[in-house]
CSV table of C-alpha atoms in Angstrom, one decimal:
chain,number,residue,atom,x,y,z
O,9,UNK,CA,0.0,0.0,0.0
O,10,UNK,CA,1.9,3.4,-1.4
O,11,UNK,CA,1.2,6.2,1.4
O,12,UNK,CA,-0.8,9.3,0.9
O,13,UNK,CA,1.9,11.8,0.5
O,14,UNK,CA,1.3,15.4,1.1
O,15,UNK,CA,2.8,18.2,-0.7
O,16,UNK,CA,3.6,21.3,0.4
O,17,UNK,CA,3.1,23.8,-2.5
O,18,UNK,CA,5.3,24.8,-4.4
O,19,UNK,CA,6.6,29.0,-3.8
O,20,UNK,CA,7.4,30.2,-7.1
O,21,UNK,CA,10.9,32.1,-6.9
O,22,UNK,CA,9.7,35.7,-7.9
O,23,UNK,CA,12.6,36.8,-10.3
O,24,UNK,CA,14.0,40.5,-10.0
O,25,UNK,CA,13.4,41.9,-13.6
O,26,UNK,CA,9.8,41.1,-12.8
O,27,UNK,CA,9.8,42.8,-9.2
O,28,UNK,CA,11.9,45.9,-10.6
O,29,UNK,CA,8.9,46.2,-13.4
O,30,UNK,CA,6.1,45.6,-10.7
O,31,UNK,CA,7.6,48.6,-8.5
O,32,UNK,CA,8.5,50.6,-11.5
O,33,UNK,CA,4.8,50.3,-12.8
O,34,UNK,CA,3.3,51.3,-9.3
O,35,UNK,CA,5.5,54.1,-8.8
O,36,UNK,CA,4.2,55.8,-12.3
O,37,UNK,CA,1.1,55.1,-11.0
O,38,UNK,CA,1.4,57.1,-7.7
O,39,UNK,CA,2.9,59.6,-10.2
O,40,UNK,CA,-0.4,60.4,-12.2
O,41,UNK,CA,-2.2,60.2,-8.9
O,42,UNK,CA,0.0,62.7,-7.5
O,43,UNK,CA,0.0,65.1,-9.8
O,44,UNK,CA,-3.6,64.9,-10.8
O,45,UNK,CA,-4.1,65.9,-7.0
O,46,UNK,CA,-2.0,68.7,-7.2
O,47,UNK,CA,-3.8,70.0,-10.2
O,48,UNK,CA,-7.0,69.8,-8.6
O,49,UNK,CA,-6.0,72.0,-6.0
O,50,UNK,CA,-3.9,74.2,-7.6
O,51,UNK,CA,-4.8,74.9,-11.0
O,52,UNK,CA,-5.2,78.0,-12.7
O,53,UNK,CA,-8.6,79.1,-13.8
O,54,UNK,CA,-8.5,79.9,-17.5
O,55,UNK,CA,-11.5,80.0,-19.4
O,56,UNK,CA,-10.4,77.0,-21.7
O,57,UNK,CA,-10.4,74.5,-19.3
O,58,UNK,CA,-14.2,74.8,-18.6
O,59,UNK,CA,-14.7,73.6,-22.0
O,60,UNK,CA,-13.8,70.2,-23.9
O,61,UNK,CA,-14.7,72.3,-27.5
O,62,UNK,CA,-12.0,71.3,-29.2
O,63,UNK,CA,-11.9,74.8,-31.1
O,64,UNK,CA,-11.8,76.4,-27.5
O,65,UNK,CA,-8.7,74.1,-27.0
O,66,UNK,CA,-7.0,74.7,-30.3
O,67,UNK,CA,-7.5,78.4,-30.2
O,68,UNK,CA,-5.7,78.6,-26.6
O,69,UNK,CA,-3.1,76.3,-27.3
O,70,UNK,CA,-2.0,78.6,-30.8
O,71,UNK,CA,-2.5,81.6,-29.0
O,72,UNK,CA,-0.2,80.2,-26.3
O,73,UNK,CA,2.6,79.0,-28.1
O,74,UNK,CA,5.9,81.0,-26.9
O,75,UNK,CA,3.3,83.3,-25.2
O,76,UNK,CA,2.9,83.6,-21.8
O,77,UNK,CA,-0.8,83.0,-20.1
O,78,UNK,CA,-1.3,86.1,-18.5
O,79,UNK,CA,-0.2,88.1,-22.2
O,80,UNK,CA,-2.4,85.4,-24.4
O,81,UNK,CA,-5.5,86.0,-22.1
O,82,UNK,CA,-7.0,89.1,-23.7
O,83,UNK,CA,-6.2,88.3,-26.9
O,84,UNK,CA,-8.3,84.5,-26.5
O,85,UNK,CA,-11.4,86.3,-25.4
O,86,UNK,CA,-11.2,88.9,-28.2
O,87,UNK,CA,-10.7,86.5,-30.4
O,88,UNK,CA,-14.0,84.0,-28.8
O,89,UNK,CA,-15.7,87.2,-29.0
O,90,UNK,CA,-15.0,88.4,-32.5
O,91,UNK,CA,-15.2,83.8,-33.8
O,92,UNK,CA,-17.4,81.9,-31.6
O,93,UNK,CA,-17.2,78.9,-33.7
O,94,UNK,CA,-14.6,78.1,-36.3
O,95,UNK,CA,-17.2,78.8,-39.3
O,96,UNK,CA,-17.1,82.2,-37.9
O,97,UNK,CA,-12.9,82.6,-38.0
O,98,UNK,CA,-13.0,80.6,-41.4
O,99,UNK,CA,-15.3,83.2,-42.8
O,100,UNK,CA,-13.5,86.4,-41.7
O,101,UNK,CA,-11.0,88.2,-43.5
O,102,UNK,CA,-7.5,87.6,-42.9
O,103,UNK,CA,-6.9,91.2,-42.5
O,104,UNK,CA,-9.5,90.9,-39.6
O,105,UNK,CA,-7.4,87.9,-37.8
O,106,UNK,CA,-3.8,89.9,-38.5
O,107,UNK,CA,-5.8,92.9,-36.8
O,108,UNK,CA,-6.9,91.1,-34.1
O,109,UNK,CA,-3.4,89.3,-33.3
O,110,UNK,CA,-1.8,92.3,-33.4
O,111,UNK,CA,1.0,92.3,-30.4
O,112,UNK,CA,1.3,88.7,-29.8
O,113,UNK,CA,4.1,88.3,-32.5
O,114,UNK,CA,5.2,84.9,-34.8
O,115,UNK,CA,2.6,86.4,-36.8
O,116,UNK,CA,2.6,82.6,-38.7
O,117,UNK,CA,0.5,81.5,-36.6
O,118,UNK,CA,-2.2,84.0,-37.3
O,119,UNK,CA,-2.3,82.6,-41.1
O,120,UNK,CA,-2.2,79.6,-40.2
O,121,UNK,CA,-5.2,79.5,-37.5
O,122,UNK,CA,-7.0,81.4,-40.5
O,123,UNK,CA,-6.2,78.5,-42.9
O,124,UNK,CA,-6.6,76.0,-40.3
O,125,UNK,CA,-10.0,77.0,-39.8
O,126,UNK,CA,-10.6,77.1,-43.1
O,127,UNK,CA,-9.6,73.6,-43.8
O,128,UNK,CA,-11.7,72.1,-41.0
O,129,UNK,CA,-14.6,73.8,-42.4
O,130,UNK,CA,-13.8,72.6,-45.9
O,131,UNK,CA,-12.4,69.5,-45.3
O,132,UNK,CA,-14.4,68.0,-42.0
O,133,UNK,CA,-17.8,69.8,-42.1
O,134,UNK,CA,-16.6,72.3,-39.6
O,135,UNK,CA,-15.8,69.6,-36.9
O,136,UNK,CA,-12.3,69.0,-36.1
O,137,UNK,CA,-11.3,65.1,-36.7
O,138,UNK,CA,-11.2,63.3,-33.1
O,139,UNK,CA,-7.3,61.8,-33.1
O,140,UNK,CA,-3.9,63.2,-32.6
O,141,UNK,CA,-3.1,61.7,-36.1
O,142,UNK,CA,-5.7,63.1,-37.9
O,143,UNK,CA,-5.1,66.7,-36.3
O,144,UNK,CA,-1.1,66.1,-37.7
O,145,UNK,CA,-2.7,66.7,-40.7
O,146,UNK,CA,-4.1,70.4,-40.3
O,147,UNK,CA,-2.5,73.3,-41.4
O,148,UNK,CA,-0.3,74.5,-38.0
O,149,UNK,CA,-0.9,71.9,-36.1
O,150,UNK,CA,1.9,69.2,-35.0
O,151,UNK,CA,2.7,67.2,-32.8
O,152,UNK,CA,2.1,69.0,-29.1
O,153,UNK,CA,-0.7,71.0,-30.5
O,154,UNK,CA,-2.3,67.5,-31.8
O,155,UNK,CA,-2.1,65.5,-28.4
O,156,UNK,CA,-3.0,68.4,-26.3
O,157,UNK,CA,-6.6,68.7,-28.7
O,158,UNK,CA,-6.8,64.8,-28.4
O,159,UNK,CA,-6.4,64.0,-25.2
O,160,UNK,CA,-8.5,66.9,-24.1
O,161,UNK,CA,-11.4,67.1,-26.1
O,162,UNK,CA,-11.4,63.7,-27.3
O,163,UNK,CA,-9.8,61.3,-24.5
O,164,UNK,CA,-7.4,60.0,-26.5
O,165,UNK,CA,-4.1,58.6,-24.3
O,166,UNK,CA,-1.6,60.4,-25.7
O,167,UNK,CA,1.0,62.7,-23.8
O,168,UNK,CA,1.7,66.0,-25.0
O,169,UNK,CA,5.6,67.0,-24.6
O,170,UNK,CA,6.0,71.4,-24.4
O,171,UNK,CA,8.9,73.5,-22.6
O,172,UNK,CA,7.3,72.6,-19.7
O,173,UNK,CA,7.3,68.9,-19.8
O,174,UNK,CA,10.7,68.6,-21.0
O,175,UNK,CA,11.7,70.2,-17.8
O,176,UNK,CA,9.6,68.7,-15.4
O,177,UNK,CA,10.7,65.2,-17.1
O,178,UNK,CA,14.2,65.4,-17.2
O,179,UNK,CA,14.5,67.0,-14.1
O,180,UNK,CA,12.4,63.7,-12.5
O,181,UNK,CA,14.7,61.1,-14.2
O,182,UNK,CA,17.9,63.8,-14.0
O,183,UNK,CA,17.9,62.9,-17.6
O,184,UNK,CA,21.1,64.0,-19.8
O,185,UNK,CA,19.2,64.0,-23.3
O,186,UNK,CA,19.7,67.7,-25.0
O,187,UNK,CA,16.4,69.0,-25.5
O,188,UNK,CA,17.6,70.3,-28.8
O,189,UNK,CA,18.8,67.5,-30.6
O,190,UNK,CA,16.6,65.8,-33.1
O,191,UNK,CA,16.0,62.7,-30.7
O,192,UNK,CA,14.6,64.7,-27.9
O,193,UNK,CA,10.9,64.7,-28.6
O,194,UNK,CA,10.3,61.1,-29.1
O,195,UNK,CA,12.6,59.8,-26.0
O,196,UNK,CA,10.8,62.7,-23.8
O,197,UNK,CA,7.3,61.6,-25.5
O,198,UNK,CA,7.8,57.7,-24.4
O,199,UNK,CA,8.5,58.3,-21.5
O,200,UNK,CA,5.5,60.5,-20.8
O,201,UNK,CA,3.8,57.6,-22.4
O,202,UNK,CA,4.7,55.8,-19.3
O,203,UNK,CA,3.3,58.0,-16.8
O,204,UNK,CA,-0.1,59.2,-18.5
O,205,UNK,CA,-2.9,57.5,-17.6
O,206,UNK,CA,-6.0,55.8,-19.6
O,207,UNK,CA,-8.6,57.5,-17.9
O,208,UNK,CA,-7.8,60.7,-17.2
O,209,UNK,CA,-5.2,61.9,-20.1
O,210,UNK,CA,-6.3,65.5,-20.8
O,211,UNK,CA,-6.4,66.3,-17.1
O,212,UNK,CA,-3.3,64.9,-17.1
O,213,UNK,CA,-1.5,66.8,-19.4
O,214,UNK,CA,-3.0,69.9,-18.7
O,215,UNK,CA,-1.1,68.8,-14.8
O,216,UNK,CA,1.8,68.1,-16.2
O,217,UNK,CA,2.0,71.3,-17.9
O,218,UNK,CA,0.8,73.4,-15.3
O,219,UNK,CA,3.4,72.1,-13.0
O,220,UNK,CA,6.2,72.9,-15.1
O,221,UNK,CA,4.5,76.1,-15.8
O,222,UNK,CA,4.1,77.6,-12.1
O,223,UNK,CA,6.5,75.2,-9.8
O,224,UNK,CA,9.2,73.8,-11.8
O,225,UNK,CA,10.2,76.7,-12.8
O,226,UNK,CA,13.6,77.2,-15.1
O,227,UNK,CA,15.0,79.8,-12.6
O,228,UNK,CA,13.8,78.9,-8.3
O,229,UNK,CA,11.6,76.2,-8.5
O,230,UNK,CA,10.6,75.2,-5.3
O,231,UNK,CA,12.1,71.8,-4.4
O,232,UNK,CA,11.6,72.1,-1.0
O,233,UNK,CA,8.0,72.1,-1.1
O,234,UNK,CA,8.3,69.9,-3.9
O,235,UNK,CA,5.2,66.6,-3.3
O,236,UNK,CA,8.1,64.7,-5.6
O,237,UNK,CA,10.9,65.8,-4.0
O,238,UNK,CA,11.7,62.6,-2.8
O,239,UNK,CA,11.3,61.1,-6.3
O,240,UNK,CA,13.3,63.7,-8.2
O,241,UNK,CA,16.5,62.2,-9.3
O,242,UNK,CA,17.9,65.9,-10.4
O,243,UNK,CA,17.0,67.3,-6.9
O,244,UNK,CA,18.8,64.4,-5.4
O,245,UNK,CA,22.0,64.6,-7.7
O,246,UNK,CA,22.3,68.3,-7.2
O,247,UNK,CA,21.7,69.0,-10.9
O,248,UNK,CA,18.0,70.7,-11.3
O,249,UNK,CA,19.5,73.8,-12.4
O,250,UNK,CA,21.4,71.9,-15.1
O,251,UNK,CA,18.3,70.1,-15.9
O,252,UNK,CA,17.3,70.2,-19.0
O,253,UNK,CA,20.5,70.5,-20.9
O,254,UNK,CA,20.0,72.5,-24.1
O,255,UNK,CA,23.0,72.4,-26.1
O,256,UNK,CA,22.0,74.7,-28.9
O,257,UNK,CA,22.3,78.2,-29.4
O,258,UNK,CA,20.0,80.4,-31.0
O,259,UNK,CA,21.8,82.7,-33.3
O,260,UNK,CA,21.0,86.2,-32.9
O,261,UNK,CA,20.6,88.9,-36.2
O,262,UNK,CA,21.2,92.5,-36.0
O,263,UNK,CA,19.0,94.0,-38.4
O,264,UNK,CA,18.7,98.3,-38.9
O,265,UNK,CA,15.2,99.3,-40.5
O,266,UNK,CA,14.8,102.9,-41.9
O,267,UNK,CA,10.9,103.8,-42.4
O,268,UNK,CA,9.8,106.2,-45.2
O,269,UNK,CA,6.7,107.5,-44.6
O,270,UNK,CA,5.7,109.4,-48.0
O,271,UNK,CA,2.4,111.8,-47.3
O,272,UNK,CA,0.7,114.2,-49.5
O,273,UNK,CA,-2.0,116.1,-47.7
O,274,UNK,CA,-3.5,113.6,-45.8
O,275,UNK,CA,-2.8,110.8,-47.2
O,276,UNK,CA,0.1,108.2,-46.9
O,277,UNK,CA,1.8,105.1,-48.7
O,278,UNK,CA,1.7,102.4,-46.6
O,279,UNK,CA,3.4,98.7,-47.6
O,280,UNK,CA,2.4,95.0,-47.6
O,281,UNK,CA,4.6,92.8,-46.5
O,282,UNK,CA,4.8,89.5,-48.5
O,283,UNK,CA,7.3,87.0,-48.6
O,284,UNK,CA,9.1,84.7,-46.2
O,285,UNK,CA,10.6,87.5,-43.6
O,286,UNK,CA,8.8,88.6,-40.7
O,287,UNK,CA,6.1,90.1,-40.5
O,288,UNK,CA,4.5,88.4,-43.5
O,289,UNK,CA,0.5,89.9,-44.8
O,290,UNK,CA,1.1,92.9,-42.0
O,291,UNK,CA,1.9,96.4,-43.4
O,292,UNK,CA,5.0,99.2,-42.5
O,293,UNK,CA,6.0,101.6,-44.9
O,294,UNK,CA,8.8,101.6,-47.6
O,295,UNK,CA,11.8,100.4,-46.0
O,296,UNK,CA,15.6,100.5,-47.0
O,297,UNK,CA,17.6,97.8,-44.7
O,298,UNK,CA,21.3,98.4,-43.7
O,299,UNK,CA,23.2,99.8,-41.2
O,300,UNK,CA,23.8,103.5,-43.1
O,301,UNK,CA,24.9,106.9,-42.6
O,302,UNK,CA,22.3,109.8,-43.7
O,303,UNK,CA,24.3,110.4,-46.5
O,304,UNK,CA,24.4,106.8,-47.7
O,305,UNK,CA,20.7,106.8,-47.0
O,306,UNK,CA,19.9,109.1,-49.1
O,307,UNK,CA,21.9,108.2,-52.1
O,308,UNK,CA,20.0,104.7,-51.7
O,309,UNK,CA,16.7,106.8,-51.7
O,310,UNK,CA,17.2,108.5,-54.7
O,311,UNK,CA,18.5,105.1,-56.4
O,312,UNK,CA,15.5,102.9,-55.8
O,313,UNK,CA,12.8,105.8,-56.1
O,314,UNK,CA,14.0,108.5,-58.6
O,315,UNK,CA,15.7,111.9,-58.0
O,316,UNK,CA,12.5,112.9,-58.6
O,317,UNK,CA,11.0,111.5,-55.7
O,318,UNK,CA,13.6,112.6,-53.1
O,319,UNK,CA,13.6,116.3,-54.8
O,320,UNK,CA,9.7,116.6,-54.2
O,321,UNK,CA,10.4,115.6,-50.5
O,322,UNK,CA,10.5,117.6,-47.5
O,323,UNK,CA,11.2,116.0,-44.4
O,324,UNK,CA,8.6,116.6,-41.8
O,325,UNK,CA,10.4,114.7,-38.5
O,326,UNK,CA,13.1,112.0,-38.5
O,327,UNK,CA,13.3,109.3,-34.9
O,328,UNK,CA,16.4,108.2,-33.3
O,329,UNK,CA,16.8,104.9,-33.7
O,330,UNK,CA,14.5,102.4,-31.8
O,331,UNK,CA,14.7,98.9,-30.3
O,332,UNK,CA,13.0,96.1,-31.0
O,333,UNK,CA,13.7,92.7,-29.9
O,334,UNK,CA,12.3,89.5,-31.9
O,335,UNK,CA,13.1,86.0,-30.5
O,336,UNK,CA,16.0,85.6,-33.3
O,337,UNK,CA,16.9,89.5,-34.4
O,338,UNK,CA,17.7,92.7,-32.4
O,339,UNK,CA,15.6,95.6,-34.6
O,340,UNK,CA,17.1,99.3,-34.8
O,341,UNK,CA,14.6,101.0,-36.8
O,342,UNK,CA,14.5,104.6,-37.5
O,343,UNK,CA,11.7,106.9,-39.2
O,344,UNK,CA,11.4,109.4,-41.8
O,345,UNK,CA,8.1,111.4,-41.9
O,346,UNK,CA,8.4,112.7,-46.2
O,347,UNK,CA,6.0,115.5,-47.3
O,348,UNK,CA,5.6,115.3,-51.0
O,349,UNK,CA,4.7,118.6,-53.0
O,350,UNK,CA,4.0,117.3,-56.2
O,351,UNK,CA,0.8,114.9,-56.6
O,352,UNK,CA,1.7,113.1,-59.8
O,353,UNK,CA,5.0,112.2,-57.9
O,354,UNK,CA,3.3,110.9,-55.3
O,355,UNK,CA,0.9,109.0,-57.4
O,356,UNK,CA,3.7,107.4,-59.3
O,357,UNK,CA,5.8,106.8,-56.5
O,358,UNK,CA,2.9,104.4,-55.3
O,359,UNK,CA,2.5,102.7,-58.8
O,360,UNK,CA,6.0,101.6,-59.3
O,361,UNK,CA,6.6,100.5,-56.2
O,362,UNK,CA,2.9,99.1,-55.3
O,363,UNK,CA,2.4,101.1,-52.0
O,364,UNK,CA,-0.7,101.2,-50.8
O,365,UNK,CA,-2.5,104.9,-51.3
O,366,UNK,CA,-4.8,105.4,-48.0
O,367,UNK,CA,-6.0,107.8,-46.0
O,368,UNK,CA,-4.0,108.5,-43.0
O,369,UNK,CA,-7.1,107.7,-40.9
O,370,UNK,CA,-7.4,104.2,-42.4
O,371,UNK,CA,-3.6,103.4,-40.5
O,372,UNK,CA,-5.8,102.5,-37.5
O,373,UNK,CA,-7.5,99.7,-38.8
O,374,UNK,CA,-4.4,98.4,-40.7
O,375,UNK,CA,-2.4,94.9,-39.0
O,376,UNK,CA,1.0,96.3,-38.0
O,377,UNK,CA,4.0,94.8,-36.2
O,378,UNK,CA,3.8,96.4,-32.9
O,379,UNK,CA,7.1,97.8,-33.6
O,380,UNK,CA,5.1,100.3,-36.5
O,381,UNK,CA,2.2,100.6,-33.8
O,382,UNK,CA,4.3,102.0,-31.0
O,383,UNK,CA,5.6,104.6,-33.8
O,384,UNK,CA,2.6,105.7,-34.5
O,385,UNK,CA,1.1,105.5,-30.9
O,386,UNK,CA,3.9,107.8,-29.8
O,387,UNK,CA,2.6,111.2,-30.5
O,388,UNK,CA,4.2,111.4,-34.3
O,389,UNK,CA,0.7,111.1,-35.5
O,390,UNK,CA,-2.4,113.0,-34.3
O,391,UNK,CA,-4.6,109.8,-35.8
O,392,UNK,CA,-3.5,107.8,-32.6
């Protein structure tokens, strides 16, 4: 007769790989949770986040692009106010959007929310598609813009990487990766993968970004009151404030400006800027670049317009030269007020060149760079 044997089960040996990956998973998790706690109590109120419209969300997010909230405020509720829906800002002249985005600078983005706009009306009945792949494929929109839309307004899991999140990330893994190499977005972008979470992306994102945005900050943010102080691997290396590492260096363009402002009576010739420089569909006057002596000024004037032109000239006020800083070129732009005496001069001045003839009055209503605005604004003119 063979015994009854009894056998103690078995304990499976729990390998470390599979342990690391278990504590690794759970530690993400308490991320999310974390952060999505903070946000809760310590969110911003903006008027976008009341709102999964996803034209609400596209319109903030363009507006906000290397903008700061408290500057891109006004300009989102003029431009809500002026295109409740995006029928409304397909259907509105571009001159009206350049008007209206006046101040905010990268004037690109203007034309492009215009086209933009125009496309989802064309293309998708006026509703914008529901994926971060199918938003890829509208004018202005890429990658950040697309997954901040989608997970937002759609639910869709997938992170969005700005300024912001490269920061917060590479501080939390005190990761080395140079936020301007052509790797960056796609190592930074799995790895947020990791962290967001299925149920709750948008919220999420919108977390991650407002954490970046108002406590880990590029200059001072405040570790000590950090809730992941004890998880940051920069704070605990020493190395947040040479977290993240951006190796590149933005070349900066000296570039000297010198306005003509031709009148006669009460009228002036103003200019449309075309072409790929900045400024693009706004409006200055005729302009003659170069760093140049008066003299040498002069003898370019007389060049490009005619003797004619310069003869018929009397010069009503003339600026020092002022500053204006873009994010790649330092502007030193000086103005010449010209009084022609001769109509026909005038006249043909604007035909050969293709100035715009308008009444001085009209100037208001005109886009401008701000830099032309502040001219105008400060006391030259008795029409602002």
């Amino acid at each position: 007769m063979v015994a009854n044997l009894y056998l103690a089960p078995r304990k499976e040996k729990i390998s470390w790989p599979f342990l690391k990956a278990f504590i690794c998973a759970n530690s993400l998790k308490i991320f999310a949770k974390q952060i999505l706690e903070w946000y809760a109590s310590h969110k911003r109120e903006l008027p976008w986040r009341d709102s999964a419209d996803p034209y609400k969300i596209w319109l903030s997010e363009i507006i906000l692009q290397q903008t700061r909230v408290a500057q891109g405020l006004p300009y989102y509720h003029s431009f809500v106010d002026a295109f409740p829906t995006v029928n409304a800002l397909a259907i509105a002249p571009v001159d009206q959007v350049l008007r209206l985005w006046q101040g905010l600078g990268y004037y690109s983005r203007a034309r492009n929310l215009h086209a933009c706009a125009n496309q989802v009306v064309s293309e998708y009945g006026g509703k914008f598609p529901d994926s971060a792949k199918l938003l890829q494929g509208l004018i202005g929109i890429g990658p950040y813009t697309s997954s901040a839309i989608a997970s937002i307004a759609f639910n869709e899991q997938v992170p969005v990487v700005d300024g912001n999140v490269y920061r917060l990330l590479s501080r939390l893994f005190d990761d080395p990766t140079d936020i301007s190499s052509s790797s960056a977005y796609k190592h930074f972008f799995n790895k947020a993968l990791e962290l967001i979470p299925a149920d709750q992306p948008g919220e999420f994102n919108q977390a991650m970004m407002e954490f970046g945005a108002t406590h880990c900050t590029p200059k001072n943010p405040e570790c000590r009151s950090c809730i992941f102080n004890t998880q940051c691997k920069a704070y605990a290396n020493d190395t947040v404030s040479k977290r993240p590492i951006k190796l590149k260096k933005v070349k900066v363009t000296n570039r000297f400006l010198n306005y003509f402002l031709f009148e006669f009576d009460d009228r002036i010739l103003v200019n449309q800027r075309t072409g790929k420089d900045i400024w693009q569909g706004l409006h200055d006057f005729y302009c003659i670049e170069g760093n140049l002596s008066q003299e040498e000024l002069l003898s370019r004037l007389a060049k490009e317009v005619g003797n004619d032109v310069v003869k018929a000239c009397v010069i009503e006020s003339q600026s020092a030269g002022i500053k204006h800083v873009l994010t790649h070129q330092r502007l030193t732009a000086k103005f010449f007020r010209l009084s022609l005496t001769d109509r026909s001069v005038y006249e043909k001045l604007a035909e050969n060149h293709q100035l715009l003839d308008l009444p001085q009055g009209e100037l208001k209503n005109l886009a401008k760079p701000i830099l032309i605005e502040n001219y105008l604004k400060s006391g030259v003119m008795s029409l602002f």
